[in-house]
Each structure stands twice: as structure tokens, then as C-alpha cells.
Short mmCIF file of C-alpha atoms in Angstrom, two decimals:
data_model
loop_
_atom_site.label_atom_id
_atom_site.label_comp_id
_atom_site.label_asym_id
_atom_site.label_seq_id
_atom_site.Cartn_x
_atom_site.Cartn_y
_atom_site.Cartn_z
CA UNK A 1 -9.32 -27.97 -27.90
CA UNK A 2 -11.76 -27.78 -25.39
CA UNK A 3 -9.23 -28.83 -22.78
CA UNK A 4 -5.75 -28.75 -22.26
CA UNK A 5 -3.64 -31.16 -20.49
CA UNK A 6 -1.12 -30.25 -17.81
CA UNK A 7 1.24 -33.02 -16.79
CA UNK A 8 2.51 -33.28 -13.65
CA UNK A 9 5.29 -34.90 -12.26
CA UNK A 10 7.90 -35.08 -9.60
CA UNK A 11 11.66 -36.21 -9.36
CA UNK A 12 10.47 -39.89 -9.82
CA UNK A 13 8.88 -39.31 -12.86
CA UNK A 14 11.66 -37.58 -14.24
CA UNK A 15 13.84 -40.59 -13.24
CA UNK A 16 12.02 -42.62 -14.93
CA UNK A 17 12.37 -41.13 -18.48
CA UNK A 18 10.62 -40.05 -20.68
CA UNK A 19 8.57 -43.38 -21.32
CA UNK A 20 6.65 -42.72 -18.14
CA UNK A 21 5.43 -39.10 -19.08
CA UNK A 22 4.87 -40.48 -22.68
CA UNK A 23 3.15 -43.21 -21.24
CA UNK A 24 0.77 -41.19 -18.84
CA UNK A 25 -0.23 -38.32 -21.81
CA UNK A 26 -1.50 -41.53 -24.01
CA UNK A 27 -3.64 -42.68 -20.95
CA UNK A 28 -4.77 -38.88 -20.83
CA UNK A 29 -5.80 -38.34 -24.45
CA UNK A 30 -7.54 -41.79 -24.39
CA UNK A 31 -10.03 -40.32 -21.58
CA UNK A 32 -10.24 -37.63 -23.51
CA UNK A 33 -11.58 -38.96 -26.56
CA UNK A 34 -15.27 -38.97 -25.81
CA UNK A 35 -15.07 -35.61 -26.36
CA UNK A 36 -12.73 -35.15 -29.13
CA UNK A 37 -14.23 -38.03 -31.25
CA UNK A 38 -17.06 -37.25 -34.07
CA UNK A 39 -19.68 -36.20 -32.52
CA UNK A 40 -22.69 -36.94 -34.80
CA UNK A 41 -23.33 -37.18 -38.59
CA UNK A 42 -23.59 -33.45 -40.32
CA UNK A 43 -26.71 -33.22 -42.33
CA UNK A 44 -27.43 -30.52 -45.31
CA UNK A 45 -30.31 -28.54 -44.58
CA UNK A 46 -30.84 -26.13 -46.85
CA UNK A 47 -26.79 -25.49 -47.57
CA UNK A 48 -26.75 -25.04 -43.60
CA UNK A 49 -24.27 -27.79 -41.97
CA UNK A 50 -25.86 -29.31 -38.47
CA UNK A 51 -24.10 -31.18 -36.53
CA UNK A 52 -26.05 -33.62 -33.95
CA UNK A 53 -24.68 -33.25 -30.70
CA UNK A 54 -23.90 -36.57 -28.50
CA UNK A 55 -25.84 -36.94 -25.26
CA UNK A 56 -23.66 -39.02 -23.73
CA UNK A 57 -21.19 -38.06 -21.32
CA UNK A 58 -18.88 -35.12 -21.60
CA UNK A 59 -14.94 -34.46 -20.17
CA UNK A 60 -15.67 -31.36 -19.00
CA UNK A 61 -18.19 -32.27 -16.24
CA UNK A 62 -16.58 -31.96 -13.28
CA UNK A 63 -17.73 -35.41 -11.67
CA UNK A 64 -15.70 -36.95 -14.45
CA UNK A 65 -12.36 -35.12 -13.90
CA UNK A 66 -9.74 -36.44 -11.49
CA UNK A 67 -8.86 -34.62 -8.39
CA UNK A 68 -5.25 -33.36 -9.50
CA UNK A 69 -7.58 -31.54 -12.64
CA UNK A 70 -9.55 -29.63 -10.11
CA UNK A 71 -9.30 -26.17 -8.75
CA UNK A 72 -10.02 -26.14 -5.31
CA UNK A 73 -11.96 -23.17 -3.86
CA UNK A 74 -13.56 -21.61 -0.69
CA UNK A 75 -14.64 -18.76 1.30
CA UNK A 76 -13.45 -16.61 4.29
CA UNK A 77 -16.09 -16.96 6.94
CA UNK A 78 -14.01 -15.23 9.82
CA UNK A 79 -10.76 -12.66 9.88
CA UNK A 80 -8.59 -14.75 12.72
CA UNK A 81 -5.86 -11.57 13.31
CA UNK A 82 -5.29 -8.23 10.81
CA UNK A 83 -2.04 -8.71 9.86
CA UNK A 84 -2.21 -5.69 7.85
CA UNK A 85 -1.10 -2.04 9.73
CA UNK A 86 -4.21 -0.27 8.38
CA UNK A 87 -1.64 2.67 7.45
CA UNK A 88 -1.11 3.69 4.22
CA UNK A 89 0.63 6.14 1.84
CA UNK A 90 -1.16 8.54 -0.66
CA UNK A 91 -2.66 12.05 -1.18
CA UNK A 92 -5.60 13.61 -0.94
CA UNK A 93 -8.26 15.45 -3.08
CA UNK A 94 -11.55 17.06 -2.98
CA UNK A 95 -14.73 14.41 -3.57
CA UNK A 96 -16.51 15.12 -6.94
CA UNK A 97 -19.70 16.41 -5.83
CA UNK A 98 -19.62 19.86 -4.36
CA UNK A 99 -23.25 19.93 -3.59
CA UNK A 100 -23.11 16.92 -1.19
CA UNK A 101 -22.81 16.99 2.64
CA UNK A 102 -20.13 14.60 2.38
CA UNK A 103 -18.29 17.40 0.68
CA UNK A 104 -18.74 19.74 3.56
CA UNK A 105 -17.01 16.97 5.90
CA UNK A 106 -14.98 14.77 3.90
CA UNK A 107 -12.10 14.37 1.65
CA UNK A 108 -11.01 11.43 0.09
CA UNK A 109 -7.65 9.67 0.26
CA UNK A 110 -6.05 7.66 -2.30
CA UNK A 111 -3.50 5.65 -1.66
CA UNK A 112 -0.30 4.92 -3.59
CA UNK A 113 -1.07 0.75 -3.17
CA UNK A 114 -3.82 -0.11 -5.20
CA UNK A 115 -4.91 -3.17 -2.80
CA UNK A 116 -5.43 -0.98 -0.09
CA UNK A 117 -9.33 0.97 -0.71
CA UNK A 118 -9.67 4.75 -1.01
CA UNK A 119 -10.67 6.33 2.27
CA UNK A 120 -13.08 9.57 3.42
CA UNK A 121 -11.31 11.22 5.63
CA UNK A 122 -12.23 14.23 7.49
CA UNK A 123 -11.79 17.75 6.26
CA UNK A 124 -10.51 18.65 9.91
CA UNK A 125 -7.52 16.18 9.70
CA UNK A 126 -6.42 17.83 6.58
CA UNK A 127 -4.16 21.15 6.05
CA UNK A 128 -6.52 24.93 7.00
CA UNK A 129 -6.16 26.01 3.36
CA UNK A 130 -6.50 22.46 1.69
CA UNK A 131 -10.33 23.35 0.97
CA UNK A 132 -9.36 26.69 -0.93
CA UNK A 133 -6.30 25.31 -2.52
CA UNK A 134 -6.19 21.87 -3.06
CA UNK A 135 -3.65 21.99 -5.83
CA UNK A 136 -0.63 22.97 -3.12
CA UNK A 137 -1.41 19.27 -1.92
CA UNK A 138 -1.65 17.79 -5.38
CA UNK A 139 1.78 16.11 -4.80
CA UNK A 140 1.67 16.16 -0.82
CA UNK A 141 2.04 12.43 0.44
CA UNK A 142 -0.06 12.12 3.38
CA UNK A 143 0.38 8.70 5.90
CA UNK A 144 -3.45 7.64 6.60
CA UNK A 145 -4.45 4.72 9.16
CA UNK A 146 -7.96 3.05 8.15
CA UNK A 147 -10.39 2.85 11.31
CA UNK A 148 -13.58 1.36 9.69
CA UNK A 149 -15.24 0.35 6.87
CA UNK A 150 -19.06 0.21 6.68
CA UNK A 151 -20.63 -2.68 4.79
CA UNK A 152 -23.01 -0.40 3.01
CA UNK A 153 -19.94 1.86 1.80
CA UNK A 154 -17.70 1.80 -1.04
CA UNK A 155 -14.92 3.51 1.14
CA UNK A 156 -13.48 2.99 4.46
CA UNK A 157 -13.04 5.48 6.92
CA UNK A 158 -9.51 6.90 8.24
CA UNK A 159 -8.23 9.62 9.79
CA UNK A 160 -4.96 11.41 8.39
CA UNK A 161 -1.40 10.32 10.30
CA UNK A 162 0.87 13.09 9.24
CA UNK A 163 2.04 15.24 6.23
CA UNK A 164 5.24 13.16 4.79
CA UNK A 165 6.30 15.90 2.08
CA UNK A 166 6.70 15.68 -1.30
CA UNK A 167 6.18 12.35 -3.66
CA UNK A 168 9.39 11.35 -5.47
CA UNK A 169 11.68 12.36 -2.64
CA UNK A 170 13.60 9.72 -0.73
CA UNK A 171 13.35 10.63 2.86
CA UNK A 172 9.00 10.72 2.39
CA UNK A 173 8.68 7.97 0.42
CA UNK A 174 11.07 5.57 2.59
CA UNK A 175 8.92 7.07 5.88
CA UNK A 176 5.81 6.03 4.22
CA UNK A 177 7.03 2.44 3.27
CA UNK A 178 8.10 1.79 6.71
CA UNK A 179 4.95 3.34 8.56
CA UNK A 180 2.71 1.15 5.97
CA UNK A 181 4.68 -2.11 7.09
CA UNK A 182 4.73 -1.27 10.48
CA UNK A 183 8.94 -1.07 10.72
CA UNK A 184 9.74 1.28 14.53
CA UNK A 185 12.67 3.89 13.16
CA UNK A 186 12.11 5.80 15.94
CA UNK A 187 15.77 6.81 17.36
CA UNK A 188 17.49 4.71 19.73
CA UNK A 189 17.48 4.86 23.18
CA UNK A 190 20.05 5.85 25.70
CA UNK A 191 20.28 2.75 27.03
CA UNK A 192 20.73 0.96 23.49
CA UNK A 193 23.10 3.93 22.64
CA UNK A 194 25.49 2.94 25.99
CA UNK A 195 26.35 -0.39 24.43
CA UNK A 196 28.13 1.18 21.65
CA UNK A 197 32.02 1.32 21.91
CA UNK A 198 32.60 5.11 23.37
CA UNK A 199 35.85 5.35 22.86
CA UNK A 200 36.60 6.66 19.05
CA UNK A 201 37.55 5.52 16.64
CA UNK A 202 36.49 1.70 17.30
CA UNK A 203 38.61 -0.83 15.47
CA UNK A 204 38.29 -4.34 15.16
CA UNK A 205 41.15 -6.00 17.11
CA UNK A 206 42.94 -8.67 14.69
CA UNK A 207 41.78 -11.59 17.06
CA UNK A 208 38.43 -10.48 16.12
CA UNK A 209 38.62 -9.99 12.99
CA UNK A 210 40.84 -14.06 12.75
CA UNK A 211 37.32 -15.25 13.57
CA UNK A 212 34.96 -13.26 11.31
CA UNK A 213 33.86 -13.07 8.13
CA UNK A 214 35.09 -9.87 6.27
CA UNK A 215 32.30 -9.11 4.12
CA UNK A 216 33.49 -5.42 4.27
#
């Protein structure tokens, strides 16, 4: 079929029975059948089967459809606040063309997120011997922040954070989750640190623990 029909309906509906939803697919198929009936009389023309097509009105026009058929759609015209950190995990390689300037300034990032767009960034921000070796950093996870993005270009710009270590270890790969999401694990502070129970070991006292939950 040309179309298919979605019902929809909500906790009323369902009280109901099923005589309601029966009821409203019948009323569906009946507006349907302009376009499901015959359509015109096939005529032989030389053993080729034609088919005259109706000129009437059709279901799938738009104007005919109901609201709860149609897709609503729009545009961004204006970015409000970037929620997103602009950070983001992944290595980096040597561009493909080796006889461009962009090659003499540039490497490009790739990041481990496919939403996020690969990124030039520069050649000084990487490792001294990344140029003459770039397979050392094959499996390097890098942390780069993106700091523009040119209409005309098929990249953003970025400059690289800091060298996270190797992919597929825990410590790197949890660093580079939180730094992409924006999460402080910096250490605490003294003061934060002072509110702690100093004398060890702590233990719950049993009138505590009569009014918690122990979810130990």
C-alpha cells in the first residue's frame, strides 16, 4: 500500500475496548479508498496493459491528510547557548596530501564520537617527533577542544588539550569521558577535605545507622 495507517490512542481509548479502535480503522480505510479503489479501465495495446490514471484527488497530498498524519518540521535560525564542551576524545594522524601547505601546519584529529567533526589541528600542539613517526601515536588518545569552524570548511579548528595515554586503558579512557562532558575530578580541596571525620576508623554510631537506609 501506498500508505500505512498508524493508530493512535490513549488510556481512554483503551478503556473503551476494542470497538472504538475497530471503529476508528473502518473510518480510516474509508478515507482511504479514493486511492485504493480501481483506478481506471486497463486497455490492450499491443499485449501492453495501460492503466488510466484518475485525476481526481489523491490521499497522499498533504492538504488532504489530518494533522495527527503529519510530520512536523523546521529549521534552526539561531544557537541560544552551546551546551556542548567543545572537548573531545580521539587521535591524531597525518592529512593525506603531503604536497599541501596545510600539511606543513596541520594535522588532523579524529575523534572517538562520530557526532562530533574531525578537526585540523596544529602541528605545534602535537608531540616533536609526531611528524617523523606518526605510528608511535597510532593508538595515543589525545583530549582536543574545538575553537572554530569556518563556513567554507569541512573541518573545524582545535587546538590539542593533553596526551591521555593509551586507547583501551581505563584510567585514559574514563579521563577523556569526563573532560568531553565537562565532569571537574580535579582533587578536593583542603577545606572540603576538613569536613571529613579525622579521627580513624569512622563508624556509624547505631543511632545513625536506626535512621538510615543500609544499602551497604
Amino acid at each position: 500500500p501506498d500508505v500505512i495507517i498508524e493508530a493512535q490512542f490513549d488510556d481512554n481509548d483503551a478503556e473503551n475496548g476494542q470497538d472504538h479502535l475497530q471503529d476508528m480503522l473502518t473510518d480510516d480505510i474509508k478515507k482511504l479508498s479514493l486511492d485504493t479503489g480501481e483506478k481506471g479501465k486497463a486497455v490492450g495495446v499491443t499485449g501492453v496493459h495501460r492503466t488510466k490514471q484518475d485525476d481526481g484527488p489523491k490521499v497522499n497530498d498533504p492538504r488532504l491528510l489530518s494533522d495527527e498524519f503529519l510530520q512536523r518540521t523546521a529549521k534552526v535560525v539561531y544557537i541560544l547557548e552551546k551546551k556542548h564542551s567543545r572537548a573531545a576524545t580521539g587521535f591524531i594522524k597525518l592529512l593525506a596530501d603531503r604536497n599541501s601547505e596545510l600539511f606543513k601546519r596541520c594535522a588532523m584529529f579524529s575523534p572517538v564520537d562520530h557526532r562530533v567533526p574531525r578537526v585540523y589541528v596544529p602541528l605545534a600542539d602535537c608531540p616533536p617527533d609526531f611528524v617523523t613517526k606518526p605510528e608511535a601515536y597510532a593508538q595515543m588518545l589525545f583530549i582536543c577542544r574545538i575553537v572554530d569552524w569556518k563556513e567554507e570548511s569541512n573541518f573545524a579548528s582545535g587546538q590539542l588539550f593533553k596526551s591521555l595515554g593509551q586507547a583501551g586503558e581505563i584510567e585514559p579512557e574514563s579521563e577523556g569521558i569526563l573532560t568531553e562532558y565537562g565532569v571537574d575530578f580535579s582533587d578536593f580541596s583542603p577545606e572540603v577535605l576538613e569536613c571529613l571525620p579525622q579521627n580513624l576508623p569512622w563508624v556509624i554510631s547505631p543511632g545513625e545507622l536506626a535512621k538510615r537506609t543500609d544499602l551497604r
